[in-house]
Structure formats: structure tokens, C-alpha cells
Amino acid sequence: MTTNIAEIPVRKICCIGAGYVGGPTCSVLALNCPDIQVTVVDRNELRINQWNSENLPIYEPGLEEIVKQCRGKNLFFSTDMAPALKEADLIFISVNTPTKTFGLGKGRAADLKFVESCARLIAEVCDRSKIVVEKSTVPVRSAASIVNVLKANTKPGVSYQVLSNPEFLAEGTAVNDLKNPDRVLIGGEESEEGKKAISALSWVYRHWVSADKIIEMNTWSSELSKLAANAFLAQRISSINAISAVCEATGADVSEVAQAIGLDSRLGPKFLQASVGWGGSCFQKDILNLVYISESLNLTSVAAYWQQVIDMNEYQKSRFGERIVQSMFNTITDKRIAILGFAFKKNTGDTRESPAIHVAKHLLEEGAFLHIYDPKVEKAQILLDLDQLDEESGISIHTDPYEAAKGTHALVVCTEWDQFIVNTYDYQRMYDSMLKPAFVFDGRKILNHSALTKIGFHVETIGKRHGQSFQDHNWAGTNGI
Ligand code: UDX
Ligand code: UDX
């Protein structure tokens, strides 16, 4: 007899993929649902060992405390997939869906091979009905593919309901985003069985999320909402970055423009911080995915529209690198440059698609020597990102920002770490140890430029006219003319 999904109480959850999404999501779930046993499985033994150790594989404020509190009680990390899948009532698929690097859709389409192999594994080992939840960000209609793979391989008497439940956490604030989500989307089939599966997952979230924030919808809307949300967020940054270029050319200040725009209650103040460019594992991949889907559906104008959001980001990263070279008298060959910040944003050690990589490579190509400092990124990761085997070829990685600055011609801020702000660092000390003229290039517009100018730095920043602060500094002496 087929087990009815409605008869499945959610007592045990298994999550495949102990990455940036699966790890924090399941930790917060275990914290809020002491009546549910959560097992996170991953094929990567090192990663699982790290989750079981004192040094977690990812850094997220507040995460370590939660893991310590729940691990061994109702939160487990394991490489042994089959038993955890067999026992589970509900399975999250939280594996990565990278952009394809070969074949049809190369460079744009999402590679679903890991998601498909999870579906095959589930069908192979499970002998009772389950709810399978797609948490990985996937192209629209992926749930249908998971259903097909499951159906074609299911054991007799077993049935599956596949739900879409995209994750909206941002790195660096993952724990807070998970504890207090703006919304939880649950997409499922409109059948009776589908509705029951949606209710079961909804019940899990209701442990800590209020009912008005849990939104039920059809599977395709849920899948598309995730891609659309990331595309809109990236679009906002690309828009303000486009305006930053106009500011630099005209003398307007992008912070003032952003403030003016953000006060319009229809627009709101968030995601208007001009920068050296956006990075991270999701934006680029998800927009490329949206572009590819649109092209596949013959919606070429839609595809071109979203492609432009990516193109603007590439332009922004290149523009910043070029500005550094131009400002330093059109040559940085053999000059030493300190890069402050390598992560794609503050409060994370993640460097995926980090704009710092683009900038660093640009500077290396121009013949500079780089001194790189980031409070959270490991040396090996930086070298890997820059395609280097060791600290030869003009790169040295530092664990102390003052050591990184010593003997350099310029400081380049690529990540908006709080500690880079003037009151935290002694920029006078850095200035004294640098070659003159000493430059600061603020790719995040976070520093106190007038304080730096007063020290003697030549300051260049995103979204303000070339050398404006330098000129401001000179103008101060010509007061009254
Ligand atoms: C996430 C999301 O799940 C994805 O949808 C989103 O678009 C990008 O971010 P993330 O958690 O950041 O992925 O990926 P990652 O940190 O690479 O973790 C994925 C984990 O899945 C890895 O630890 C990997 O070892 C594991 N994995 C992958 C498996 O266990 N089995 C597989 O078949 C494939
Ligand atoms: C993003 C989405 O915010 C999240 O909802 C989704 O689940 C995953 O993708 P994440 O990539 O972790 O999260 O970080 P986010 O805070 O969105 O920042 C992305 C990039 O944009 C970073 O490089 C950040 O520095 C940059 N950014 C952000 C800006 O340049 N300006 C801004 O105003 C905001």
C-alpha cells in the first residue's frame, strides 16, 4: 500500500549539502524545532569533519553558538547519506547548482547534475513516501525534472511530493535572516497531496515564523521568485553603480544621490550603496540563469535586459582598476599596492565572484606587487582565486593590516569591513610607513575621506569626481579666490 503523504509527520529531516545554505539553515531549524531531528549530509568528508569540530567550515556571526548548542542533540552532520535519507520524513536538497562550464548553455545555464544525482539517490535508497524540498536555487521547472527522475526510479508503494522552498539568506547575516525571514516561500502542486505536503513544511516553519510570512504558491512561481529577487537586488546595485560613473564625471556625489533616491518611500534606502561591483555566489549565477531561460523561451529582449545588469557590473569592476592605474600617473609597474579586503562583502570569508579578484588580477597584469589583507579569508583561498601556487609572482598575503600597508604606494579598499573605517585603524601610522604620494582608493565609499586627506593621502573613491578630495584639499589653501 502506498503511504499517504498526509500521514507523514515531520519528525526527522535530512538535508543534502552542508554548504553556506544547508549548514546555517539546518542549524537554525534545529534550534527552533527541538522536536525534530535534523541530519545534514555531504559527500565532502572534510567539510563534515569541520562541522563536527571546533572550527566550522564557514564563518557566520552567531552560527557557532547555535551549532554548539544543538550538535549531538537534534543536529547531526554526517557523510553517511543512505541511512539519514531512509529515516527522514522530509529531505532538503541544498547542493550547489553552478553555472555550466561546458556543453549547451555553457557559461550561463545552471548545471543541475548534483540536484539530479540527489534525486536518483533518494529514489534508490528510500522505501517509504517522503517530501522532497528543493532548496538549491534552480531554473524554473526544475521541480518537474526532480519529479520525473524520482517517478522513473521509485520503489513500489513509495510516492514523493516535491516542493520548492528557496532560501533568501544573505551571507554575513545568515543567522538573523533565517531567524527573522521577510518571507518563506513554499511552492507545490495544486493537488490534494501537494497541499498536504505544503502544510507539512509550513508546520515546520511555524515553529518560529508567523503564519502571515509563510506564502504558499505554485511551484513555478516559487522557483522564479528566487531568481527574480536576486536579479532585482543586483539590478539596483548596477543602477546606482551606473549613476556613480556619472557622478565621477560631473562632480555629483553618489552618496548624496543615493540618499535622495532612497528617501522616496516607493524606492526605499536599501541596496543603494555604490561599490566596486557586486559579487557572491548567487547574483551572477542566477541572472545568467534568467538570461539563459529567457533566451530559451525566445524572449530575446528580456534576456538582453537582464544581461545588461551583469555587463554593468563588469564595467564597474574594470573601471575601478583602470582608475587606480590612471591616478597613479598611468603606471603601476613595479609599484606596491595594498589590497584591504578580499571577501565579496563584509562579515564573511567567502570570496566567490568577489570583485577584489577582478581588481587584483587587473593590477597584477599591470605589473604591480600586491600586499593583500583580509580579516577572514585564508591565504590559500586568496592564492587559489588568483591562480597562484605560492606567494611568488608579486603577491604577499598579510595577517596584519599595518604590515600590508608598509612600503606600499597605495591602499585599495575592496570590501566594506567595519574595521577599515578610520576610527578603528590608525591611518596616520599607515601613511607614515608608505611611499609618497600615498594613495587611497576606496572601492566601497566607507572611509572618512576628509580625515584621510588631512593626513596627506590622495583619496579617490567610487562615485565622486577624480581626485576631488585632492583638489578639495588644495582648494582649502586658496580660500577666498
Ligand atoms: C547554495 C545553494 O544551495 C544554491 O542553490 C545557491 O544557488 C548557491 O548557494 P551553497 O550552500 O552556497 O549552495 O553551496 P556550497 O557551499 O558549495 O555547498 C554545497 C554542498 O553540497 C557542498 O558541501 C558539496 O560537497 C555538497 N554536495 C554537492 C553533495 O554533498 N553532493 C553532491 O552531489 C553535490
Ligand atoms: C544575496 C541575496 O541578498 C540573498 O537574498 C540571496 O539568498 C543570496 O544572494 P549575498 O550574495 O550573500 O545574498 O549578499 P548580498 O548582501 O546580497 O550582497 C551581494 C553583493 O552586493 C556583495 O558583493 C555586496 O557587497 C554588494 N552590495 C550590496 C553592494 O555593492 N551595494 C549594496 O548596496 C548592497
Short mmCIF file of C-alpha atoms and ligand atoms in Angstrom, two decimals, residues 21 60 137 166-173 177 183 226 229-230 233-234 236-238 240-241 269-283 286 313 343-346 348 350 352-355 414-416 443-444, ligand 2:
data_model
loop_
_atom_site.label_atom_id
_atom_site.label_comp_id
_atom_site.label_asym_id
_atom_site.label_seq_id
_atom_site.Cartn_x
_atom_site.Cartn_y
_atom_site.Cartn_z
CA VAL A 21 22.92 27.34 2.66
CA GLU A 60 28.68 33.48 10.10
CA THR A 137 18.37 27.83 -6.47
CA PRO A 166 14.05 28.85 -1.94
CA GLU A 167 16.47 30.31 0.57
CA PHE A 168 16.85 34.08 0.80
CA LEU A 169 19.63 34.28 3.39
CA ALA A 170 22.48 36.66 2.69
CA GLU A 171 25.98 35.77 3.83
CA GLY A 172 27.22 37.58 6.89
CA THR A 173 23.66 37.94 8.18
CA ASP A 177 17.89 36.24 8.06
CA ARG A 183 9.02 35.72 3.94
CA LYS A 226 14.08 33.40 -6.17
CA ALA A 229 14.56 38.58 -6.26
CA ASN A 230 18.30 38.18 -6.83
CA LEU A 233 18.73 43.22 -5.96
CA ALA A 234 21.70 43.09 -8.34
CA ARG A 236 19.58 48.05 -8.00
CA ILE A 237 23.31 47.95 -7.33
CA SER A 238 24.13 48.04 -11.04
CA ILE A 240 23.50 53.01 -8.56
CA ASN A 241 26.89 51.96 -9.92
CA PRO A 269 17.05 53.20 1.14
CA LYS A 270 18.48 49.67 0.95
CA PHE A 271 20.86 48.26 -1.67
CA LEU A 272 21.87 51.67 -2.93
CA GLN A 273 25.49 51.57 -1.79
CA ALA A 274 27.67 52.18 -4.84
CA SER A 275 30.64 49.85 -4.90
CA VAL A 276 33.50 48.37 -6.85
CA GLY A 277 30.87 45.84 -8.02
CA TRP A 278 28.68 43.15 -6.57
CA GLY A 279 29.94 39.62 -6.02
CA GLY A 280 28.92 36.46 -4.21
CA SER A 281 27.88 33.02 -5.30
CA CYS A 282 24.33 33.89 -6.29
CA PHE A 283 23.79 37.11 -8.23
CA ASP A 286 21.13 33.45 -11.03
CA ASN A 313 28.94 45.11 -13.06
CA ALA A 343 35.88 38.77 0.64
CA PHE A 344 32.93 39.62 -1.62
CA LYS A 345 31.32 41.52 1.27
CA LYS A 346 31.97 42.13 4.97
CA THR A 348 32.15 36.58 5.55
CA ASP A 350 33.64 33.84 1.15
CA ARG A 352 33.13 33.59 -4.67
CA GLU A 353 32.85 36.14 -7.52
CA SER A 354 34.49 38.71 -5.24
CA PRO A 355 35.19 41.97 -7.09
CA CYS A 414 37.71 46.25 -1.89
CA THR A 415 35.50 45.02 0.98
CA GLU A 416 33.41 47.15 3.33
CA GLY A 443 36.03 50.96 -3.66
CA ARG A 444 33.25 50.91 -1.08
C1 UDX B 2 22.26 37.53 -1.96
C2 UDX B 2 20.82 37.92 -1.59
O1 UDX B 2 20.85 39.14 -0.82
C3 UDX B 2 20.16 36.82 -0.80
O2 UDX B 2 18.80 37.14 -0.53
C4 UDX B 2 20.23 35.55 -1.63
O3 UDX B 2 19.65 34.47 -0.92
C5 UDX B 2 21.66 35.22 -1.97
O4 UDX B 2 22.25 36.31 -2.67
P1 UDX B 2 24.59 37.54 -0.71
O5 UDX B 2 25.17 37.25 -2.06
O6 UDX B 2 25.02 36.70 0.43
O7 UDX B 2 22.99 37.44 -0.77
O8 UDX B 2 24.93 39.05 -0.32
P2 UDX B 2 24.28 40.49 -0.55
O9 UDX B 2 24.20 41.16 0.75
O10 UDX B 2 23.05 40.44 -1.35
O11 UDX B 2 25.43 41.23 -1.37
C6 UDX B 2 25.79 40.84 -2.69
C7 UDX B 2 26.86 41.74 -3.23
O12 UDX B 2 26.35 43.05 -3.46
C8 UDX B 2 28.06 41.93 -2.31
O13 UDX B 2 29.24 41.92 -3.07
C9 UDX B 2 27.82 43.28 -1.68
O14 UDX B 2 28.99 43.90 -1.23
C10 UDX B 2 27.20 44.02 -2.85
N1 UDX B 2 26.37 45.17 -2.47
C11 UDX B 2 25.27 45.00 -1.68
C12 UDX B 2 26.68 46.45 -2.97
O15 UDX B 2 27.66 46.61 -3.70
N2 UDX B 2 25.87 47.50 -2.64
C13 UDX B 2 24.76 47.37 -1.86
O16 UDX B 2 24.08 48.38 -1.61
C14 UDX B 2 24.45 46.08 -1.35
#
